[in-house]
XYZ file of C-alpha atoms in Angstrom:
728
model
C -34.299 24.343 -0.568
C -37.994 23.429 -1.047
C -40.446 25.869 -2.676
C -41.950 26.585 0.741
C -39.433 28.610 2.727
C -37.646 26.697 5.310
C -37.667 28.111 8.868
C -34.559 28.677 10.791
C -35.562 26.164 13.532
C -35.820 23.445 10.874
C -32.268 23.973 9.687
C -30.867 24.414 13.191
C -32.389 21.188 14.394
C -30.829 19.358 11.484
C -27.288 20.582 12.060
C -26.950 22.182 15.589
C -27.342 21.027 19.135
C -27.589 24.533 20.308
C -27.005 28.054 19.206
C -23.224 27.794 19.244
C -22.612 24.117 18.913
C -22.966 21.484 16.198
C -24.878 18.302 16.771
C -22.418 15.402 17.425
C -24.676 13.035 15.529
C -24.592 15.220 12.546
C -20.843 15.525 12.760
C -20.304 11.670 12.845
C -22.597 11.209 9.820
C -20.430 10.765 6.590
C -17.211 11.259 8.578
C -17.188 15.038 8.651
C -13.939 16.887 9.468
C -14.550 19.513 12.316
C -12.279 22.284 13.224
C -12.996 25.200 15.732
C -10.979 28.284 15.334
C -10.756 31.908 16.502
C -11.020 34.617 13.900
C -12.475 38.176 13.800
C -15.877 38.714 12.231
C -14.689 40.644 9.282
C -14.637 40.496 5.512
C -11.890 37.950 5.380
C -14.028 35.498 7.278
C -16.889 35.924 4.818
C -14.524 35.726 1.890
C -13.232 32.296 3.267
C -16.860 31.012 3.705
C -17.499 31.895 0.055
C -14.326 30.094 -0.993
C -15.364 27.083 1.064
C -18.755 27.023 -0.695
C -16.953 27.100 -4.121
C -14.794 24.121 -3.034
C -18.083 22.236 -2.581
C -19.154 23.107 -6.157
C -22.367 24.831 -5.160
C -23.695 28.145 -6.318
C -25.591 29.161 -3.296
C -25.656 28.800 0.541
C -28.261 28.633 3.139
C -27.882 31.218 6.034
C -29.951 31.682 9.147
C -29.499 32.949 12.752
C -29.368 30.137 15.363
C -30.738 31.861 18.607
C -34.176 30.626 19.787
C -35.723 34.197 19.241
C -35.152 33.791 15.562
C -36.554 30.325 15.219
C -39.394 31.309 12.877
C -37.380 33.557 10.554
C -37.043 32.081 7.084
C -33.853 30.663 5.935
C -32.052 32.907 3.359
C -30.583 31.545 0.147
C -27.509 33.671 -0.858
C -25.339 33.319 -3.932
C -21.504 32.831 -3.661
C -20.882 36.500 -3.356
C -19.011 38.074 -0.487
C -20.855 41.445 -0.530
C -24.259 39.924 -0.783
C -23.563 37.761 2.391
C -22.176 40.875 4.256
C -25.189 43.001 3.371
C -27.401 40.126 4.773
C -25.510 40.140 8.089
C -25.618 43.827 8.403
C -29.246 43.810 7.881
C -29.753 41.931 11.017
C -28.671 44.934 13.089
C -25.537 46.386 14.741
C -25.500 43.770 17.606
C -23.341 40.611 16.855
C -25.351 37.475 16.711
C -24.819 33.756 16.079
C -25.430 32.472 12.587
C -25.141 29.407 10.448
C -23.949 28.991 6.874
C -24.875 25.657 5.419
C -24.725 23.767 2.084
C -28.125 22.649 0.648
C -27.750 19.000 1.428
C -26.358 19.776 5.008
C -23.078 18.086 4.149
C -20.987 21.062 5.313
C -21.678 24.147 7.467
C -19.894 26.935 9.159
C -21.195 28.112 12.678
C -20.172 31.763 13.487
C -20.777 32.854 17.088
C -21.161 36.321 18.314
C -17.705 36.164 19.700
C -14.490 35.132 17.736
C -15.311 31.339 17.923
C -16.015 29.809 14.561
C -16.539 26.097 13.817
C -16.327 24.517 10.280
C -17.605 21.089 9.682
C -17.745 19.049 6.469
C -15.420 17.564 3.858
C -11.686 18.252 4.073
C -11.724 20.577 1.009
C -14.460 22.634 2.686
C -12.554 23.006 5.910
C -9.202 23.747 4.223
C -10.549 26.971 2.762
C -11.303 28.217 6.253
C -8.418 27.044 8.394
C -5.668 26.383 5.865
C -4.141 23.130 4.564
C -2.841 21.916 7.883
C -6.008 21.017 9.746
C -4.271 19.163 12.600
C -2.086 22.153 13.248
C -5.150 24.480 13.327
C -6.952 22.130 15.938
C -3.636 22.041 17.886
C -3.472 25.789 18.010
C -6.993 26.078 19.226
C -6.467 23.405 21.857
C -3.404 25.372 23.087
C -5.298 28.623 23.197
C -8.176 26.924 25.026
C -5.788 25.525 27.714
C -3.957 28.819 27.979
C -7.084 31.110 28.416
C -9.085 28.440 30.166
C -12.551 29.991 29.411
C -15.520 27.885 29.592
C -16.577 28.471 26.037
C -13.187 27.560 24.524
C -12.742 24.626 26.830
C -16.170 23.219 26.030
C -15.521 23.640 22.300
C -12.064 21.917 22.471
C -13.474 18.998 24.302
C -16.776 18.816 22.095
C -14.749 18.725 18.890
C -12.124 16.473 20.345
C -9.209 18.910 20.009
C -8.458 18.147 23.652
C -9.570 15.152 25.646
C -11.342 15.528 28.933
C -8.775 16.067 31.780
C -5.938 16.389 29.146
C -4.362 19.207 31.162
C -3.786 16.964 34.144
C -2.726 13.859 32.214
C 0.709 12.912 33.147
C 1.311 10.417 30.377
C 0.049 9.694 26.812
C -3.226 7.670 26.610
C -4.051 4.866 24.521
C -2.992 1.258 24.064
C 0.635 -0.025 24.459
C 2.792 -1.251 21.698
C 2.437 -4.767 20.360
C 5.408 -7.148 19.593
C 5.708 -6.157 16.067
C 6.003 -2.359 16.986
C 8.633 -3.244 19.733
C 10.683 -5.142 17.117
C 10.455 -2.193 14.720
C 11.379 0.289 17.563
C 14.380 -1.836 18.493
C 15.607 -1.746 14.824
C 15.120 2.004 14.720
C 17.160 2.385 17.909
C 19.908 0.172 16.694
C 20.194 2.343 13.517
C 20.537 5.431 15.669
C 22.818 4.105 18.479
C 25.095 1.775 16.587
C 25.363 3.082 13.050
C 28.672 1.257 12.236
C 27.389 -2.172 13.295
C 24.220 -1.763 11.400
C 26.162 -0.590 8.316
C 28.317 -3.624 8.456
C 25.195 -5.906 8.844
C 23.625 -4.162 5.790
C 26.784 -4.884 3.749
C 26.827 -8.484 4.952
C 23.129 -8.950 4.021
C 23.784 -7.406 0.561
C 26.806 -9.726 -0.060
C 24.873 -12.716 1.273
C 21.793 -11.849 -0.877
C 23.836 -11.780 -4.081
C 25.651 -14.961 -3.173
C 22.214 -16.747 -2.806
C 21.362 -15.404 -6.221
C 24.482 -16.905 -7.593
C 23.733 -20.177 -5.910
C 20.195 -20.418 -7.588
C 21.853 -19.876 -10.917
C 24.625 -22.376 -10.395
C 22.716 -25.066 -8.671
C 20.998 -26.398 -11.831
C 24.384 -27.186 -13.235
C 24.924 -29.730 -10.412
C 21.386 -30.851 -9.954
C 19.237 -30.233 -13.080
C 16.034 -30.650 -11.014
C 16.834 -27.507 -9.174
C 16.501 -25.242 -12.282
C 12.774 -24.734 -11.481
C 13.578 -22.753 -8.284
C 14.649 -19.424 -9.824
C 11.745 -19.168 -12.257
C 9.220 -20.102 -9.459
C 10.807 -17.549 -7.115
C 10.739 -14.917 -9.876
C 7.075 -15.572 -10.707
C 6.166 -15.000 -7.009
C 8.022 -11.739 -6.927
C 6.254 -10.605 -10.047
C 2.847 -11.542 -8.797
C 3.211 -9.736 -5.493
C 4.763 -6.742 -7.304
C 1.835 -6.422 -9.520
C -0.726 -6.545 -6.789
C 1.242 -4.079 -4.624
C 1.553 -1.765 -7.652
C -2.130 -1.725 -8.058
C -2.928 -1.326 -4.457
C -2.140 2.281 -4.141
C -3.714 2.744 -0.597
C -1.601 -0.142 0.961
C 0.033 0.400 4.288
C 2.162 -2.729 4.452
C 5.499 -2.716 2.873
C 6.545 -4.921 -0.059
C 9.178 -6.531 2.178
C 6.453 -7.542 4.683
C 4.485 -9.211 1.877
C 7.527 -11.229 0.953
C 8.062 -12.306 4.570
C 4.399 -13.471 4.638
C 5.086 -15.295 1.383
C 7.967 -17.202 3.156
C 5.644 -17.976 6.115
C 3.022 -19.305 3.567
C 5.774 -21.571 1.937
C 6.649 -23.041 5.418
C 3.051 -23.784 6.037
C 3.161 -26.568 3.333
C 4.689 -28.990 5.773
C 2.174 -28.602 8.666
C -0.777 -28.532 6.231
C 0.466 -31.766 4.473
C 0.726 -33.389 7.894
C -2.763 -32.235 8.648
C -4.146 -33.560 5.469
C -2.604 -36.874 6.002
C -4.054 -37.023 9.614
C -7.567 -36.051 8.530
C -7.546 -38.468 5.697
C -6.484 -41.253 7.997
C -9.164 -40.352 10.498
C -11.777 -40.628 7.679
C -10.386 -43.891 6.708
C -9.299 -42.771 3.219
C -6.199 -43.033 1.115
C -4.126 -39.966 0.807
C -3.775 -40.756 -2.883
C -7.577 -41.423 -3.385
C -10.323 -39.178 -4.418
C -11.344 -38.293 -0.900
C -7.775 -37.128 0.202
C -7.170 -35.321 -3.157
C -10.406 -33.396 -3.120
C -12.299 -32.445 -0.147
C -9.671 -32.996 2.546
C -6.954 -31.303 0.600
C -9.027 -28.293 -0.629
C -10.650 -27.685 2.798
C -7.322 -27.795 4.779
C -5.388 -25.738 2.290
C -7.968 -23.023 1.728
C -8.469 -22.473 5.453
C -4.763 -23.023 6.330
C -3.592 -20.396 3.849
C -5.336 -17.672 5.909
C -3.372 -18.560 9.083
C -1.011 -15.605 8.621
C -4.024 -13.212 9.166
C -4.844 -15.044 12.301
C -1.207 -14.876 13.470
C -1.078 -11.163 12.781
C -4.028 -10.713 15.120
C -1.947 -12.414 17.793
C 1.425 -10.756 17.314
C 0.493 -7.392 15.791
C -2.966 -6.595 17.168
C -2.439 -2.840 17.207
C -1.080 -3.014 13.610
C -4.086 -4.972 12.561
C -6.309 -2.030 13.546
C -4.366 0.210 11.163
C -4.728 -2.039 8.092
C -6.461 -0.787 4.986
C -8.947 -2.897 3.190
C -6.487 -3.610 0.430
C -3.840 -4.823 2.951
C -6.013 -7.826 3.791
C -5.988 -8.733 0.160
C -2.198 -8.322 -0.189
C -1.365 -10.405 2.965
C -3.747 -13.192 1.986
C -2.386 -13.233 -1.608
C 1.193 -13.211 -0.156
C 0.390 -16.229 1.907
C -1.172 -18.008 -1.005
C 1.792 -17.085 -3.224
C 4.325 -18.542 -0.819
C 2.198 -21.728 -0.572
C 1.973 -21.933 -4.314
C 5.715 -21.379 -4.494
C 6.443 -24.319 -2.171
C 3.896 -26.624 -3.781
C 5.013 -26.021 -7.357
C 8.726 -25.988 -6.503
C 8.596 -29.243 -4.638
C 6.532 -30.900 -7.335
C 8.636 -29.610 -10.226
C 11.946 -30.552 -8.570
C 10.733 -33.974 -7.720
C 9.376 -34.706 -11.166
C 12.293 -32.810 -13.063
C 9.867 -30.724 -14.996
C 10.299 -27.317 -16.300
C 8.850 -24.240 -14.329
C 5.064 -23.986 -15.090
C 5.026 -20.380 -14.061
C 6.585 -19.420 -17.369
C 3.543 -20.748 -19.259
C 0.759 -19.028 -17.271
C 0.990 -15.417 -18.592
C 2.477 -12.380 -17.322
C -0.350 -10.997 -15.313
C -0.779 -12.819 -11.844
C 1.347 -15.843 -12.926
C 0.856 -19.168 -11.138
C -2.401 -20.460 -12.569
C -2.998 -23.919 -14.152
C -5.169 -25.300 -16.867
C -6.021 -28.988 -17.208
C -6.859 -30.243 -20.729
C -7.746 -33.614 -22.239
C -5.700 -35.177 -25.122
C -7.931 -33.333 -27.550
C -7.093 -29.984 -26.151
C -10.433 -29.368 -24.369
C -10.153 -27.331 -21.352
C -11.359 -29.345 -18.214
C -10.478 -27.097 -15.429
C -8.988 -23.628 -14.788
C -7.268 -22.812 -11.582
C -6.164 -19.194 -11.288
C -3.587 -19.983 -8.567
C -3.372 -20.165 -4.754
C -2.382 -16.450 -4.607
C -5.396 -15.309 -6.526
C -7.951 -17.424 -4.711
C -6.579 -16.672 -1.333
C -6.270 -13.049 -2.207
C -9.851 -12.986 -3.292
C -11.003 -14.254 0.066
C -8.691 -11.641 1.776
C -10.150 -8.825 -0.376
C -13.729 -9.854 0.720
C -12.599 -9.901 4.471
C -10.925 -6.459 4.094
C -14.155 -4.888 2.525
C -16.213 -6.382 5.276
C -13.857 -5.426 8.230
C -12.885 -1.911 7.075
C -16.198 -1.004 5.438
C -18.485 -2.070 8.350
C -19.907 1.568 8.372
C -21.351 0.855 5.043
C -23.661 -1.913 6.243
C -23.660 -5.462 7.408
C -24.297 -6.617 3.890
C -20.661 -6.601 3.181
C -20.199 -9.703 5.338
C -21.864 -11.572 2.543
C -18.698 -11.130 0.478
C -16.461 -13.405 2.397
C -18.652 -16.599 2.261
C -19.120 -16.009 -1.532
C -15.270 -15.482 -2.022
C -14.639 -18.606 -0.057
C -17.090 -20.644 -2.025
C -15.705 -19.468 -5.267
C -12.137 -20.400 -4.112
C -13.222 -23.784 -2.697
C -15.073 -24.843 -5.837
C -12.333 -23.742 -8.176
C -9.684 -25.535 -6.244
C -12.033 -28.636 -5.813
C -12.759 -28.586 -9.625
C -9.069 -28.791 -10.385
C -8.169 -31.544 -7.957
C -11.189 -33.542 -8.863
C -10.133 -33.497 -12.589
C -6.673 -34.557 -11.655
C -8.182 -37.398 -9.552
C -10.270 -38.558 -12.504
C -13.583 -37.317 -10.675
C -16.067 -34.648 -11.393
C -18.005 -32.178 -9.380
C -21.623 -32.711 -8.389
C -23.965 -31.174 -10.995
C -25.124 -28.641 -8.370
C -21.559 -27.639 -7.434
C -20.608 -27.583 -11.165
C -23.493 -25.214 -11.827
C -22.461 -22.745 -8.968
C -18.950 -23.020 -10.186
C -20.029 -22.027 -13.726
C -22.076 -19.110 -12.393
C -19.033 -17.867 -10.531
C -16.914 -17.840 -13.732
C -15.484 -21.232 -13.897
C -12.001 -19.995 -12.891
C -11.604 -17.812 -15.889
C -13.055 -14.624 -14.269
C -11.294 -15.089 -10.840
C -8.326 -12.843 -11.703
C -10.506 -10.086 -12.920
C -12.804 -10.403 -9.872
C -9.740 -10.036 -7.732
C -8.714 -6.786 -9.690
C -12.334 -5.464 -9.300
C -12.296 -6.088 -5.493
C -8.787 -4.568 -5.354
C -10.110 -1.287 -7.064
C -13.074 -1.281 -4.770
C -10.895 -1.614 -1.727
C -8.579 1.244 -2.895
C -11.451 3.518 -3.399
C -12.882 2.584 0.054
C -9.597 3.139 1.657
C -9.008 6.612 0.233
C -12.514 7.655 1.007
C -11.920 6.636 4.613
C -8.364 8.352 4.677
C -10.066 11.609 3.632
C -12.251 11.538 6.764
C -9.301 11.363 8.983
C -7.881 14.905 7.993
C -8.426 16.012 11.639
C -5.330 14.117 12.812
C -3.517 13.324 9.579
C -0.736 15.847 8.472
C -1.401 17.032 4.958
C 0.733 16.083 1.906
C 3.099 18.709 0.691
C 1.543 21.115 -1.779
C -1.942 21.861 -2.777
C -4.100 18.842 -3.818
C -4.349 18.559 -7.639
C -7.483 17.993 -9.664
C -9.429 20.701 -7.542
C -11.829 21.247 -10.445
C -12.694 17.487 -10.705
C -13.463 17.420 -6.963
C -15.592 20.534 -7.183
C -17.655 19.113 -9.927
C -18.141 15.804 -8.226
C -19.231 17.462 -4.928
C -21.521 19.895 -6.720
C -23.199 17.175 -8.506
C -23.523 15.098 -5.360
C -25.183 18.188 -3.520
C -27.617 18.737 -6.405
C -28.701 15.185 -6.445
C -28.906 14.576 -2.736
C -31.420 17.258 -2.302
C -33.582 15.557 -4.699
C -33.623 12.154 -2.807
C -36.900 12.062 -0.923
C -36.606 11.614 2.829
C -39.818 9.675 3.143
C -38.873 6.663 1.035
C -37.856 3.244 2.257
C -34.522 3.387 4.203
C -33.055 0.725 1.917
C -33.887 2.693 -1.197
C -32.657 5.897 0.309
C -29.355 4.408 1.269
C -28.900 2.888 -2.132
C -29.658 6.163 -3.791
C -27.266 8.182 -1.575
C -24.588 5.638 -2.239
C -24.979 6.118 -5.936
C -24.973 9.883 -5.539
C -21.658 9.609 -3.474
C -19.818 7.455 -5.990
C -18.455 10.274 -8.048
C -17.078 11.892 -4.828
C -15.430 8.606 -3.866
C -13.829 8.248 -7.383
C -12.727 11.821 -7.563
C -11.237 11.679 -4.126
C -9.338 8.442 -5.006
C -7.953 9.786 -8.293
C -7.009 13.161 -6.674
C -5.178 11.521 -3.799
C -3.306 9.046 -5.914
C -2.366 11.959 -8.272
C -1.113 13.866 -5.220
C 0.894 11.000 -3.905
C 2.543 10.408 -7.319
C 3.292 14.009 -7.855
C 4.973 14.199 -4.372
C 6.995 10.945 -5.192
C 8.031 12.471 -8.637
C 9.255 15.664 -7.035
C 11.158 13.641 -4.377
C 12.678 11.495 -7.012
C 14.303 14.481 -8.678
C 16.095 15.216 -5.318
C 17.828 11.975 -5.131
C 17.285 8.483 -3.717
C 17.461 9.471 -0.089
C 14.470 11.974 -0.350
C 12.496 9.435 -2.497
C 12.893 6.572 -0.029
C 11.997 8.849 2.864
C 8.858 10.002 1.001
C 7.737 6.403 0.183
C 8.125 5.588 4.001
C 6.136 8.710 5.009
C 3.403 8.220 2.507
C 2.874 4.492 3.777
C 2.983 5.616 7.586
C 0.627 8.508 6.864
C -1.964 6.170 5.118
C -1.521 3.692 8.112
C -2.241 6.385 10.685
C -5.164 7.853 8.708
C -6.599 4.292 8.458
C -6.272 3.819 12.212
C -8.032 7.044 12.899
C -10.780 6.280 10.409
C -11.316 2.826 11.736
C -11.148 3.723 15.471
C -14.560 5.545 15.350
C -13.503 7.500 18.433
C -11.962 4.561 20.422
C -8.362 4.616 21.658
C -5.935 3.218 19.084
C -2.200 3.047 18.716
C -0.199 5.664 16.629
C 2.832 4.413 14.824
C 4.873 6.562 14.467
C 3.551 8.964 17.053
C 1.522 12.010 16.057
C 4.270 14.333 16.858
C 6.918 12.276 14.840
C 4.630 12.006 11.922
C 3.975 15.684 11.833
C 7.663 16.545 12.191
C 8.377 14.133 9.209
C 5.580 15.981 7.195
C 7.144 19.290 7.737
C 10.718 18.271 7.070
C 9.645 16.564 3.967
C 7.784 19.564 2.773
C 10.799 21.845 3.274
C 13.024 19.283 1.366
C 10.695 19.320 -1.599
C 10.370 23.099 -1.522
C 6.593 23.023 -0.599
C 6.893 24.133 3.099
C 4.230 26.790 2.687
C 0.924 25.397 1.361
C -1.740 27.638 -0.059
C -2.824 29.190 -3.345
C -4.329 27.592 -6.368
C -2.904 24.512 -8.006
C -0.981 25.389 -11.120
C -0.562 21.934 -12.671
C -1.804 18.441 -11.954
C -0.273 15.045 -12.004
C -1.536 12.599 -14.473
C -1.444 8.892 -13.693
C -1.076 6.467 -16.609
C -2.387 2.947 -16.322
C -0.855 0.251 -18.418
C -3.226 -2.339 -19.847
C -2.459 -5.789 -18.721
C -3.658 -8.933 -20.441
C -4.277 -12.265 -18.690
C -3.353 -15.223 -20.844
C -3.420 -18.653 -19.523
C -1.545 -21.197 -21.577
C -2.792 -24.822 -21.619
C -0.867 -27.048 -19.269
C 0.507 -30.409 -20.270
C -1.409 -33.612 -19.746
C -1.511 -34.139 -15.982
C -1.131 -37.880 -16.443
C 2.162 -37.356 -18.252
C 3.716 -34.795 -16.029
C 1.801 -35.037 -12.781
C 1.969 -31.334 -12.674
C -0.355 -29.799 -10.000
C -0.539 -31.568 -6.667
C -1.802 -30.928 -3.283
C 0.472 -30.327 -0.230
C 0.666 -33.974 0.919
C 1.488 -35.333 -2.476
C 4.095 -32.538 -2.950
C 5.884 -33.252 0.398
C 5.709 -37.086 -0.295
C 7.273 -36.714 -3.660
C 10.103 -34.389 -2.532
C 10.925 -36.861 0.293
C 11.269 -39.591 -2.249
C 13.410 -37.446 -4.515
C 15.669 -36.376 -1.568
C 16.128 -39.999 -0.685
C 17.614 -40.852 -4.027
C 20.208 -38.005 -3.776
C 23.867 -38.486 -2.842
C 25.547 -36.214 -0.202
C 26.751 -33.513 -2.682
C 23.296 -33.154 -4.442
C 21.632 -33.074 -0.966
C 23.905 -30.099 -0.055
C 22.997 -28.278 -3.181
C 19.191 -28.811 -2.367
C 19.779 -27.371 1.041
C 21.554 -24.428 -0.397
C 18.684 -23.793 -2.818
C 16.208 -23.872 0.106
C 18.318 -21.414 2.141
C 18.623 -19.112 -0.858
C 14.856 -19.134 -1.489
C 14.060 -18.223 2.026
C 16.800 -15.791 2.315
C 15.642 -13.822 -0.776
C 12.131 -13.765 0.635
C 12.959 -12.736 4.236
C 15.691 -10.172 3.850
C 16.939 -7.330 1.620
C 13.585 -6.163 0.145
C 12.920 -3.199 2.157
C 13.209 0.570 1.274
C 16.807 1.484 2.016
C 17.459 3.652 5.017
C 21.045 4.739 4.220
C 22.495 6.103 0.976
C 26.062 6.747 0.121
C 26.979 10.199 -0.903
C 29.256 10.869 -3.873
C 31.387 13.337 -1.891
C 31.924 10.784 0.863
C 32.517 8.005 -1.571
C 35.345 10.018 -3.201
C 37.029 10.612 0.110
C 36.755 7.161 1.488
C 35.799 4.662 -1.243
C 36.574 1.637 0.823
C 34.454 2.687 3.783
C 31.479 3.338 1.467
C 31.580 0.092 -0.398
C 29.650 -1.490 2.546
C 26.954 1.355 2.182
C 26.663 0.513 -1.545
C 26.233 -3.257 -0.696
C 23.742 -2.362 1.998
C 21.437 -0.459 -0.327
C 21.883 -2.860 -3.304
C 20.815 -6.111 -1.919
C 18.957 -8.135 -4.666
C 15.449 -6.906 -3.521
C 16.672 -3.341 -3.275
C 17.893 -2.841 -6.852
C 14.577 -1.571 -8.076
C 14.544 1.220 -5.348
C 17.984 2.220 -6.335
C 17.193 2.223 -10.127
C 14.158 4.503 -9.528
C 16.148 6.765 -7.390
C 18.871 7.235 -9.803
C 16.378 7.525 -12.705
C 14.579 10.300 -10.728
C 17.709 12.481 -11.064
C 17.158 12.581 -14.820
C 13.679 14.000 -14.573
C 13.141 17.407 -16.180
C 12.989 20.633 -13.928
C 9.286 21.191 -14.813
C 8.478 18.194 -12.483
C 8.803 20.646 -9.664
C 5.709 22.496 -11.003
C 3.373 19.542 -10.676
C 2.486 20.844 -7.198
C 2.289 24.449 -5.881
C 2.610 25.794 -2.367
């Protein structure tokens, strides 16, 4: 507080709209979590207020009465001491009065009325100390009591703080948008699992057996047709690339199986994009094998065409699109690019009979290319279609999801698209024995020349993860909490305390741009602390679930992803109607069931241990590619399609069958058998009926599900002290 004493009216005007109501504009700023509740005005309430102040990392609070007759009373600074605050309230007289307890930077406050109504607003950590860990349940209880008692004060509070919508008592059906085609398909699959378990179990077993048959076909096909030996390494490289990105993207809401399906769609895009390149080149009067078709036409069509899956998602899954996190845009775009890269490389290498190039591009984000001259000088570096398209997707995700941070984020997509365009153009120009314009070459060099692109992608990925978790934290009003107390409470307290101390020092009369920049820098430690704490919490929950078997672990993975998706939908909706999936009631039921299965049903107390997240260092190493004149290695879509058509024309009937089998195998392994298993055989049932459970084992051990099974079985070997990572 300033040296000159602040008057009560100044503090109330900043925070409140009246003596008993918070200002809606103040609540919306910084995404505050707001919860009204009914509690007696006793020592326990004051003790909870002090605990909430400690959760904010501050050492004093601002207290004043909110009624107009006390407008010119000075605001009182009190330390975080229960008795001191009680003595101050008693000094106001025996008659109950409305008063406000606020943090110095006005980021959190508690409004205590003369009755039992109390309202807490601020970060989730602040509100949890007052209403408990389950904030949605506290809001639901208040809404139920407001409907039951029907008083004007409670009804007004329930509607003002969005615990109950206007007219909710008379609503006959749920409000909000209807399902989209993607959700209808998911619901149909869920109903099939419940209504026809035997048929679904048989289909799972058939899928698992067919998947392993396709793996065997990929391994045997090179013995009959040597050129098909590039299929398995190229497919494995795509799996590794998408797995690395999905592993780093801790805030993702799309499943790994969905990414592989998008990769399959991206691979199928090669054929229409190749036709489009041929048509555009013909309209321009150029030669498809000339410089024009190889450079400007090919690069423009491919860089734009690889983003078509995002457009298709907006058409068939519009509701789902509004629940995407910022990192999801990156993953979906990278998956489309990885599929296109897989098809282009595979067709080119099969047609030319060359070895798989993915094996020579390093272990981190494989798929790039390096063009060198005979002397070994590097002429062009291309980080791969997945990386460049993922970079554009990351920029789009930051701009779409982070719109509340300012319109300047929309500068990122044009810059990312320019970088991807110039990097791809430089590669194709070198392969066509041409060079970039000096101005384009200068811009390309300033953007890293292709060497820095993977690291720029990782940087944007980390920024997207931090933004996602910051937004997820603001949706605590409707998102069920994770089991157990959040770890790293001391880290969050220190970050918030530092933020409060620095925010009060930022002058209010400076230029708005400078003030926003300063406040963003001040809030950065809070964002990082929230991100690390939430990741540690999710990893701890997954570790405890892994010790209880594969079934609990898989259910936990699905719940964590659905919880993040619903939290992102709530945060991005900004008060507009949006589509819950699963429904709010279903997600809450899953959260409670999971807490009971993990032994963390009752949340409260102090965290006894914290989960540590280890990050493995990865090194990007790009190996020089062979001379393009000798191998013809990288090629654009039209050239790859033209070469594979010529190669297929030279095959006999048996070899053509093997080529078709490999194509079916690649698409099969991308489209099916990669999701988190829903059913797990039990050892007791297996001993009683081994034949009947063989299908269940095949159903959960499709080629893409082996990793889930290995992690689930490895979790059974974890020591018992893993259960102490979280406390109730």
